[in-house]
XYZ file of C-alpha atoms in Angstrom:
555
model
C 60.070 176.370 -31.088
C 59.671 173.543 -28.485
C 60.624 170.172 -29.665
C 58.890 166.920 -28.703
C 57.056 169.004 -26.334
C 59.726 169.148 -23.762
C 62.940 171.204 -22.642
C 66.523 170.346 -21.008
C 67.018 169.956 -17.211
C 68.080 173.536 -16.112
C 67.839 175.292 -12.899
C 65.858 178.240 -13.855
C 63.439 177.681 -16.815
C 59.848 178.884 -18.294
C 58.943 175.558 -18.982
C 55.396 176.749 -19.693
C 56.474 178.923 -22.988
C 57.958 176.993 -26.321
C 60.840 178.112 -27.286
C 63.279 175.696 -25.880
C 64.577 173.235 -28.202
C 66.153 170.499 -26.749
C 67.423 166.027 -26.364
C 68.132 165.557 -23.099
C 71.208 167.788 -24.185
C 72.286 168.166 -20.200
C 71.999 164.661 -19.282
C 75.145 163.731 -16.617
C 77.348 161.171 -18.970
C 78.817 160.362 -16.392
C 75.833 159.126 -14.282
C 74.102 155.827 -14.507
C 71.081 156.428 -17.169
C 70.456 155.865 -20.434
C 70.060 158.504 -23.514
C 66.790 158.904 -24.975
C 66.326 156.685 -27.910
C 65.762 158.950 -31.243
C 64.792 157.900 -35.001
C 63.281 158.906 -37.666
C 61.450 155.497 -39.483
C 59.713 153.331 -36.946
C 60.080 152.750 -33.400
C 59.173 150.537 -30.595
C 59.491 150.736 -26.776
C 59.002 148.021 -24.314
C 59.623 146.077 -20.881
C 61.805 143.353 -22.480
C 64.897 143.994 -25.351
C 63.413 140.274 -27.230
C 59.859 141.943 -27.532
C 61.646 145.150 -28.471
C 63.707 143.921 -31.238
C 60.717 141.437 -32.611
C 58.294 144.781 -32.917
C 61.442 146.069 -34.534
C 61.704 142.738 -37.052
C 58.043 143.334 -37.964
C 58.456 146.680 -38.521
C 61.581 146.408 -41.271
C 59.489 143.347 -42.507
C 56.993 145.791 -43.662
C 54.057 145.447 -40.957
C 52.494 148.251 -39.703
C 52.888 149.600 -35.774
C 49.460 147.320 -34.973
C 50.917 143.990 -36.476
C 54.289 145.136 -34.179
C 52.832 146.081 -31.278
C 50.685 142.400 -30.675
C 54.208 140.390 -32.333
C 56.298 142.718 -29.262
C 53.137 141.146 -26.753
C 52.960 137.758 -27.713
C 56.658 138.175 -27.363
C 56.472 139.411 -23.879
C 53.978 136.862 -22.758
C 57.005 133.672 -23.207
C 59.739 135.887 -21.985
C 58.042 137.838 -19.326
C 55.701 135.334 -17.991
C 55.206 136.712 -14.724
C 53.543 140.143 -16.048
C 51.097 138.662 -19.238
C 50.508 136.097 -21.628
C 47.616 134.863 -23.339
C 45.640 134.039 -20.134
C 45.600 137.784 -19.415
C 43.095 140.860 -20.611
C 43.991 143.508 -23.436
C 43.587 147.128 -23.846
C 44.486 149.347 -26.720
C 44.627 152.840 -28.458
C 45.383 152.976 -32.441
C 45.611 156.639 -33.801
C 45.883 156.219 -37.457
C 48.422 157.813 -39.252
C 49.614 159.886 -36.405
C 46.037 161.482 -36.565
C 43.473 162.468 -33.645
C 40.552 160.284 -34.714
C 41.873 157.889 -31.913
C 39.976 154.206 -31.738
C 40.054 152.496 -28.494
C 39.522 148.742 -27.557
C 37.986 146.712 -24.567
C 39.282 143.260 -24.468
C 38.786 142.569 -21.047
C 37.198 139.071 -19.814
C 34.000 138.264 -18.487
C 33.216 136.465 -15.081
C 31.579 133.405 -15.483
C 27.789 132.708 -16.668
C 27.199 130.650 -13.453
C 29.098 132.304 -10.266
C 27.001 133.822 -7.771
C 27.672 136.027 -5.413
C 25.244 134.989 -2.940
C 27.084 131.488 -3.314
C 30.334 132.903 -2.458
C 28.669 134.842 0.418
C 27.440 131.458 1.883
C 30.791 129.741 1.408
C 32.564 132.254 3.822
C 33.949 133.879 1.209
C 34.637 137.807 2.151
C 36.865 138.524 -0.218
C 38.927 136.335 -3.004
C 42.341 135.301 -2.898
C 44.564 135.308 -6.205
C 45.023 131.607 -6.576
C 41.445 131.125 -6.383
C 39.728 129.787 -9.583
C 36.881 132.562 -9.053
C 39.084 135.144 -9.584
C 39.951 133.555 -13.429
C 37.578 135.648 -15.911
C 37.890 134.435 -19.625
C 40.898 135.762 -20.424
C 40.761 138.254 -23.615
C 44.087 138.789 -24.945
C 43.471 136.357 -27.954
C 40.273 137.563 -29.090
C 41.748 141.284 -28.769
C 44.827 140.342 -30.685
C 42.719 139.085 -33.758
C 40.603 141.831 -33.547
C 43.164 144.596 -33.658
C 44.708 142.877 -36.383
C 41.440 142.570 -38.655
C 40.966 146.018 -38.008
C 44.065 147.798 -37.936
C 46.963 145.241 -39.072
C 48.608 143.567 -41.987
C 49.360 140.913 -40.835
C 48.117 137.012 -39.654
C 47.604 135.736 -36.159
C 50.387 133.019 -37.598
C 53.022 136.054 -38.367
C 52.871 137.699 -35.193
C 53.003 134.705 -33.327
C 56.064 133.328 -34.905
C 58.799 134.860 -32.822
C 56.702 133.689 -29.557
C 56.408 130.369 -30.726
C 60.380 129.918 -31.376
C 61.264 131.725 -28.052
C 58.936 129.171 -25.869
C 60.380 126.290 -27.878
C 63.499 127.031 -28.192
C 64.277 129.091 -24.819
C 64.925 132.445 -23.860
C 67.497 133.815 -20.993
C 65.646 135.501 -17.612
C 66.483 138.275 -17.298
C 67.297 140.309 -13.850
C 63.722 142.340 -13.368
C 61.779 139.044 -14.796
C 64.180 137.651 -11.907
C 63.382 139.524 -9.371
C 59.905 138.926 -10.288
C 59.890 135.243 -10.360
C 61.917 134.976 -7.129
C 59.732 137.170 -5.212
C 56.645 134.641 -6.145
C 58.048 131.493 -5.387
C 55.225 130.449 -2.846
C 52.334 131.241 -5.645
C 54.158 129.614 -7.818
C 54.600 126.372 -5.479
C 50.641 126.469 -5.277
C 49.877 123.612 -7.949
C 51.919 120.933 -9.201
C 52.006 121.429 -13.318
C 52.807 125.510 -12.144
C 55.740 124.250 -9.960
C 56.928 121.613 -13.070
C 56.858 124.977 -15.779
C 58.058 127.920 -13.427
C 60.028 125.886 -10.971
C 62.079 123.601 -12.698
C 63.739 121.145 -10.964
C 62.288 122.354 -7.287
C 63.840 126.528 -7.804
C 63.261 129.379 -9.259
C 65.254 129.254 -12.682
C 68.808 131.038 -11.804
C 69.649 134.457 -13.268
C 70.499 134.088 -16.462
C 69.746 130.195 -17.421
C 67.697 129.342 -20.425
C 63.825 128.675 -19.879
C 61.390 126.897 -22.246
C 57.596 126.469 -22.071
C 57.102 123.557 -24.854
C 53.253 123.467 -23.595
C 52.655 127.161 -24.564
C 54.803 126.746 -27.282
C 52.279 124.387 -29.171
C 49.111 125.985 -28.048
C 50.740 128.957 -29.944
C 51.307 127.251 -32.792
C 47.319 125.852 -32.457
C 46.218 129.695 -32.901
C 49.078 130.285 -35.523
C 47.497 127.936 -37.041
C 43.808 128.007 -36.719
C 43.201 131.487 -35.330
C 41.528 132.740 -32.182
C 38.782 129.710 -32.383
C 41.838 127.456 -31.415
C 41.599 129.021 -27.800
C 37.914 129.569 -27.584
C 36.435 126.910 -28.925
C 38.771 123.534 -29.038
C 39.958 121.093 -26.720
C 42.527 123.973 -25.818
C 39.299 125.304 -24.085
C 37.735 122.242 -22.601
C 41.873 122.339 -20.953
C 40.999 125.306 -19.464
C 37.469 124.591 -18.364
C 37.810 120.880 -16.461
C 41.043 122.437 -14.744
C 39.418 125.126 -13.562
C 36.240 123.374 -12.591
C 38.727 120.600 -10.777
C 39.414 123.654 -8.778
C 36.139 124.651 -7.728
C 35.224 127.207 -10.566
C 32.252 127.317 -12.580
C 33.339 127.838 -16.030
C 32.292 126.271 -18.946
C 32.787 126.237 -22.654
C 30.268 128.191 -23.558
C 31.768 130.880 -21.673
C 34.479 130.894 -23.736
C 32.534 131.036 -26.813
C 30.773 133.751 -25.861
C 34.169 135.554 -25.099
C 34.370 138.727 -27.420
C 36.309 142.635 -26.891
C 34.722 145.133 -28.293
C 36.020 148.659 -30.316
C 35.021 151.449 -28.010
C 34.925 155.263 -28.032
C 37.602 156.242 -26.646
C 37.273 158.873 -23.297
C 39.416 162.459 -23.042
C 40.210 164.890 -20.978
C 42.664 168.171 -21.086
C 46.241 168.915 -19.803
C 48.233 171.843 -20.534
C 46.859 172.394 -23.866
C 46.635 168.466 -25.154
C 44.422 165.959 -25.449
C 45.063 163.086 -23.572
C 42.643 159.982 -24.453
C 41.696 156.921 -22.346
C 39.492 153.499 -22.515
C 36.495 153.712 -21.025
C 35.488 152.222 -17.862
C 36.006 149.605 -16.973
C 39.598 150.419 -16.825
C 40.774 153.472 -14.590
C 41.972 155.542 -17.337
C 38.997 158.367 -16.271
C 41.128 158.462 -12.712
C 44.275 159.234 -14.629
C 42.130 161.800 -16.339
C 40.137 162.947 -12.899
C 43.807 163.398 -11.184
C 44.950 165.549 -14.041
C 41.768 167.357 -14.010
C 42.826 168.143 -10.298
C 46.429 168.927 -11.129
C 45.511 171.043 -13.780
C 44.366 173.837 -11.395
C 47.614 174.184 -9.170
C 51.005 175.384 -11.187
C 54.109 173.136 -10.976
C 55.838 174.874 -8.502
C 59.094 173.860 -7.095
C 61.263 170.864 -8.315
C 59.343 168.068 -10.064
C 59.737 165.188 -7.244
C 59.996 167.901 -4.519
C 57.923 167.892 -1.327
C 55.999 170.442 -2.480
C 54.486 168.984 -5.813
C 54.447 165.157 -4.634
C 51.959 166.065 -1.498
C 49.796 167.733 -4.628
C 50.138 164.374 -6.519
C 49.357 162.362 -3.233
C 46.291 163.954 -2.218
C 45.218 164.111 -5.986
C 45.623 160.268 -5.996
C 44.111 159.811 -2.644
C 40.664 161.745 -3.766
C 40.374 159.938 -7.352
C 41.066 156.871 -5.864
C 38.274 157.148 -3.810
C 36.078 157.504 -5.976
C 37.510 155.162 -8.634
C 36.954 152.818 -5.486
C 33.467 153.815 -5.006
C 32.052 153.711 -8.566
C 34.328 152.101 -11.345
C 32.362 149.298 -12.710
C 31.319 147.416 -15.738
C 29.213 150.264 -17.654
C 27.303 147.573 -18.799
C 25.993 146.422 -15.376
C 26.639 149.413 -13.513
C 26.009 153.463 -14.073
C 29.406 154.422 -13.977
C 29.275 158.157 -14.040
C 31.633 159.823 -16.022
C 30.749 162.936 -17.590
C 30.711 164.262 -13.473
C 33.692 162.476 -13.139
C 35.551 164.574 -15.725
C 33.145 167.531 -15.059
C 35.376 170.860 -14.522
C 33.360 171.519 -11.534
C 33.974 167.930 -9.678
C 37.242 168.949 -10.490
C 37.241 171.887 -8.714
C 35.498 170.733 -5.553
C 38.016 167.881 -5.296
C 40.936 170.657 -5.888
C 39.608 172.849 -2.985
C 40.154 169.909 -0.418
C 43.797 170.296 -0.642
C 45.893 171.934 1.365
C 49.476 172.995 0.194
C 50.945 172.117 3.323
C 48.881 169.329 5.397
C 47.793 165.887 4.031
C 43.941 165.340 4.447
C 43.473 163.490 7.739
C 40.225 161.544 6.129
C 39.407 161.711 2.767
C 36.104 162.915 1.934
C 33.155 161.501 0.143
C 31.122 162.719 -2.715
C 27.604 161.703 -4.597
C 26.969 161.703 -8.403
C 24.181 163.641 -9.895
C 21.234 161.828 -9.940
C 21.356 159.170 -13.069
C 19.376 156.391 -13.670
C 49.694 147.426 -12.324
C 51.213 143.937 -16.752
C 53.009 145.008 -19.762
C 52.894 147.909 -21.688
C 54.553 148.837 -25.266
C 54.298 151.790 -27.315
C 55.038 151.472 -31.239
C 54.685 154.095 -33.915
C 55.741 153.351 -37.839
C 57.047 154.899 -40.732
C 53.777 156.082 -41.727
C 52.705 157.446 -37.945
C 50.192 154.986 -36.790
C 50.495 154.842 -33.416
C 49.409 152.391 -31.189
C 49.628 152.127 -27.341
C 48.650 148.729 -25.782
C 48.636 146.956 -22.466
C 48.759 143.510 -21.819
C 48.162 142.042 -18.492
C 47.429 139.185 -15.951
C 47.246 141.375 -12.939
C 49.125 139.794 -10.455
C 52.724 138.754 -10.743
C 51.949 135.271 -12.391
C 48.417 136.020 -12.421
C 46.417 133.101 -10.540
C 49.139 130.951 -10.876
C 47.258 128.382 -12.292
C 48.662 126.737 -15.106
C 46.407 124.113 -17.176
C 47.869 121.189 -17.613
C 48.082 120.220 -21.248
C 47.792 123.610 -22.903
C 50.707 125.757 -20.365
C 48.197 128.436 -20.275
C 49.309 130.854 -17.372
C 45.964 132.276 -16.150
C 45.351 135.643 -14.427
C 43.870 136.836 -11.126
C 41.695 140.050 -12.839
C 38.323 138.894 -11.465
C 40.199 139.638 -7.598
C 39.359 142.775 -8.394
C 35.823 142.532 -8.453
C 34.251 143.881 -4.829
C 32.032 140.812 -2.935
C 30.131 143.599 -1.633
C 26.391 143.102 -2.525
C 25.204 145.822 -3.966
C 28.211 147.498 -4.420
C 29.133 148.792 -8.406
C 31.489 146.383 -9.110
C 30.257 143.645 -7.421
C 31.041 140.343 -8.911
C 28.189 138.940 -11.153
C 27.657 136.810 -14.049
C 28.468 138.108 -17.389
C 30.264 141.129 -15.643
C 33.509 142.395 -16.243
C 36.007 143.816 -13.065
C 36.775 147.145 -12.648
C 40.727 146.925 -14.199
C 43.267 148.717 -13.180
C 45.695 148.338 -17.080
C 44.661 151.824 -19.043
C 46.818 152.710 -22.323
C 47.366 156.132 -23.309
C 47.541 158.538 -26.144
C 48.308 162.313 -25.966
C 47.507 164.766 -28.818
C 47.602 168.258 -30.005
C 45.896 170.667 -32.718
C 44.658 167.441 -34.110
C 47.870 164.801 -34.302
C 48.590 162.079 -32.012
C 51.593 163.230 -30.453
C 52.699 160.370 -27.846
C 51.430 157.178 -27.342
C 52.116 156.173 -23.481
C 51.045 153.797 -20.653
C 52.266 153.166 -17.223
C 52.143 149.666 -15.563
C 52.208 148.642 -11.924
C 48.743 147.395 -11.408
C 46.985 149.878 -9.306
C 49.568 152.619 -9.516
C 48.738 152.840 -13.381
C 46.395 155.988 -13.063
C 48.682 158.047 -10.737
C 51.296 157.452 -12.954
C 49.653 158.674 -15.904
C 49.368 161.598 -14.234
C 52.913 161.914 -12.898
C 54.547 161.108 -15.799
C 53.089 163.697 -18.025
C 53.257 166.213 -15.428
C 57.212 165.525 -15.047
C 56.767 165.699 -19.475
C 54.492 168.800 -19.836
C 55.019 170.662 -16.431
C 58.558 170.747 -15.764
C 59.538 169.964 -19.860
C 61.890 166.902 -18.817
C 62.203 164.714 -21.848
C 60.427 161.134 -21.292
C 63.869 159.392 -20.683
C 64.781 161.176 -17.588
C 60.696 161.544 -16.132
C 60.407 158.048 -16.286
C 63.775 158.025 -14.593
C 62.758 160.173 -11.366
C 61.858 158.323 -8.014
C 58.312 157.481 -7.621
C 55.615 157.530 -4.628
C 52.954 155.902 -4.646
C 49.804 156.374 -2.046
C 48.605 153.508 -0.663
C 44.435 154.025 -1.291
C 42.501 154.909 1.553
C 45.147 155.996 3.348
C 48.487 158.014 4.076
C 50.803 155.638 3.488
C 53.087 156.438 0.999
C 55.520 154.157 -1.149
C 58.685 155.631 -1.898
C 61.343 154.310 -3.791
C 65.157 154.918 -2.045
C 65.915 157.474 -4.554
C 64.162 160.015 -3.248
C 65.926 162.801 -1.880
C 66.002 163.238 1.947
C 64.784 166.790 1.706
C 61.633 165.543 -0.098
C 60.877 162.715 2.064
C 61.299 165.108 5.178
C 59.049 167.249 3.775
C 56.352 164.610 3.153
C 56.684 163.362 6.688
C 55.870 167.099 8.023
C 52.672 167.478 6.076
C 51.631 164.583 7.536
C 52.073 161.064 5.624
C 53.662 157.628 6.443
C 56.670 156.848 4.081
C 57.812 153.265 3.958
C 59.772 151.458 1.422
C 58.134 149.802 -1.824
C 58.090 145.896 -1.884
C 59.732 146.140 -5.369
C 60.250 149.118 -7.755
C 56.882 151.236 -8.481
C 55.914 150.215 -11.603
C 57.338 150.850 -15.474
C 56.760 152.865 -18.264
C 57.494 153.208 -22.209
C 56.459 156.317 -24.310
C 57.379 157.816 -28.042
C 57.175 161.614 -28.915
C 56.175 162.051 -32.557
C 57.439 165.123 -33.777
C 55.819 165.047 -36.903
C 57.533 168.436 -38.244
C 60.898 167.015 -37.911
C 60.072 163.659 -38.753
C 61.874 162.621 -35.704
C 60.902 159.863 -33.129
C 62.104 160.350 -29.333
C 61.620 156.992 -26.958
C 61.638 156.177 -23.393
C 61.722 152.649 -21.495
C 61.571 152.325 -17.578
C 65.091 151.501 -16.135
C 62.920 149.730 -13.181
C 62.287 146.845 -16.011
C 64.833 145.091 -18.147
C 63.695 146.783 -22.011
C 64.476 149.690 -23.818
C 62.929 152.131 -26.742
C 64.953 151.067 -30.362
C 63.986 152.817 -33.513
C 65.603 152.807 -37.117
């Protein structure tokens, strides 16, 4: 039989049968890499080794994947500030005890009650930049934590929050992706004066290495530790928030914040080579991770798995559901956002029929509905097979970069997603959440969660989805070396195509003939972290993006 749903690296394999049984067992030793991470009690995987080995702690102190999967994000939001924090949105998955009947949750922000986007309009306003105080919606990562944990953890706010709370007190090292990160942002970070006194100490970007603390954050932390999720939205922690954003120009208020509240959703699902992969709803874009593998579904993986031949597939793929997800992801509550036709077999198939095998699409085409009135990610699974797959984001590399100035709160940029197109889906409105771009995933078979996964990079997110369980169930590479492989990424709307330096000359030639643009990626195309529960061994197998500084640790 197969094993964790995957096969070695060999040169002439059935990858679609199941007899290959296989742990990376070809894997070059003597090539940079790491092996894929393998136990059989609990295991986490994430961006950054602290949030890693905290999910890790909470595990072996007897809390349950849920209680380590928010300690591993709180975590992440002191030692990875650039990519989320508590000023950001949350999304998650739970599959309870390594079962199908898969819960999903929504805690994405709101814009505020009083912004108009006939005011904008009037201002001059065509479209918002990330520093701009309109583009903070109530951030929802608190009020998601709490919830997850009433539902599905063991846990207090004031547990999970413990390791954060010593890490922004006491310091933690950067390390060299959160680095590269911060370095590459200096000029949004030089936007506002108490930003540049927490993120550029002393006039520079914190060296390589050196020891950062956020005493600020540290004590708001310790407020919610201490008097749960009420401490953020509804305390002078909030009226922080407010008159600092309203100093700027915004129109927040406190009762915006009180009104903020995720909700438990049913979760969405499509089919890929015999599993079940699940989704959030909209208003994430985990329906265009599903509508590209709807897409993919009909061709067979032909060739090598970042060859010409099946990246131009995965490129025009992206470039069709990207269109739409442009054209019609919204708020379901405000907007009819389609998606039974969007995961329809036969949108599918008319999508599938625009590509050609050896020619990119000179425009891209557009389609009606029926008539019908990038962030972190982690992955943790426990000794008892709850899964849970959660992302945790403030969009932009340091979000807004505004920073409030008693609280340290690090808010993020998600409302730049909304469109200031009148009339338009997601156009920005009171009340209304953006279209976001941070989807977690879970993949299951004959009725078991089998792999919770998620892949970050802002907009990339839903063509990576796709790619990376293509590279899993396609070609049967184990999820250390498919999250390994170079990446592309299609710039929307056009055929400009990101592609990392690793690519091989042969394949990049061959994109160039069928027709696309390549140019280099401004940093590495996003990150990943997955776990393959095989529950018939009892065996976990984990994968964590080289492009980011973590790794997947199990005992």
């Amino acid at each position: 039989m197969r094993r964790f749903g995957y096969a070695p690296v060999l040169d002439a394999i059935d990858v679609h049968g199941d007899s290959i049984v296989s742990y990376q067992q070809h894997r070059n030793l003597e090539a940079p890499g790491r092996s894929i991470a393998l136990s059989t009690g609990g295991m986490a995987a994430t961006s950054h080794p602290l949030a890693t080995l905290a999910a890790l702690d909470m595990l072996r102190a007897g809390g349950n994947a849920m209680d380590a999967a928010i300690t591993a994000c709180a975590v992440q939001g002191v030692v990875e500030p650039g990519s989320t924090g508590i000023g950001g949105d949350c999304f998650a998955l739970f599959a309870p005890r390594g079962t199908d009947r898969i819960t999903a949750f929504n805690g994405s922000g709101r814009a505020p009650a009083a912004i108009s986007i006939d005011a904008l309009a009037a201002s001059g306003q065509k479209e918002l930049p990330r520093h701009s105080p309109h583009t903070v919606t109530v951030p929802g990562a608190v009020d998601a934590w709490d919830q997850l944990l009433r539902a599905h953890g063991t846990k207090t706010l004031g547990d999970v929050l413990a390791p954060a709370i010593r890490l922004a007190a006491d310091g933690y090292p950067i390390l060299p992706r959160v680095h590269l990160d911060w370095s590459q942002h200096e000029a949004v970070l030089a936007q506002y004066p108490k930003t540049r006194e927490v993120f550029l100490p002393g006039g520079a970007v914190p060296a390589l290495g050196s020891v950062h603390r956020q005493p600020d954050l540290a004590r708001t932390l310790e407020r919610i530790a201490r008097d749960g999720r009420d401490a953020f939205y509804r305390s002078d922690i909030t009226q922080d928030i407010v008159e600092h954003l309203r100093s700027l120009g915004g129109v927040h208020t406190v009762a915006d914040f009180e009104a903020a509240a995720g909700e438990f959703v049913t979760p969405i699902r499509g089919r890929y080579r015999g599993h079940d992969v699940f989704e959030c709803p909209p208003n994430g874009q985990g329906v265009i991770a599903l509508l590209m593998l709807h897409i993919l579904e009909g061709f067979r993986a032909d060739g090598a798995p970042v060859g010409a031949e099946r990246l131009h597939l995965e490129i025009e793929a992206a470039r069709l559901a990207y269109s739409i997800r442009n054209a019609y992801l919204a708020d379901p509550a405000q907007a009819d956002v389609p998606v039974d036709w969007l995961l329809s077999d036969t949108f599918a198939a008319e999508l599938r029929a625009q590509i050609r095998p050896d020619r990119a699409m000179d425009a891209v085409p557009s389609f009606e509905p029926p008539a019908h009135r990038d962030t972190v990610y982690i992955a943790v699974v426990d000794a008892q097979r709850n899964a849970v797959s959660l992302i945790n984001s403030i969009f932009s590399p340091f979000g807004s970069g505004i920073v409030t100035p008693r609280s340290g709160v690090l808010l993020h940029n998600r409302g730049q997603s909304f469109s200031l197109q009148a009339g338009h889906p997601n156009a920005i409105a009171p009340r209304k959440r953006p279209m976001h771009t941070i989807i977690p995933g879970m993949l299951a078979r004959d009725g078991r969660a089998v792999m919770p996964f998620g892949v970050m990079g802002g907009h990339y997110q839903a063509m990576g989805q796709a790619c990376f369980l293509g590279r899993v169930l396609d070609y049967g590479l184990d999820l250390q070396t498919a999250m390994d492989l170079p990446r592309v990424f299609v710039r929307p709307g056009t055929r400009v195509v990101e592609a990392e330096s690793t690519l091989s000359p042969e394949a990049a030639a061959g994109l160039r003939q069928r027709g696309f643009e390549l140019v280099p990626p401004a940093w590495p195309i996003g990150g990943s972290q997955a776990i393959w529960i095989d529950h018939d061994a009892g065996v976990l197998a984990g994968g964590s993006d080289p492009r980011k500084d973590g790794c997947a640790l199990g005992y």
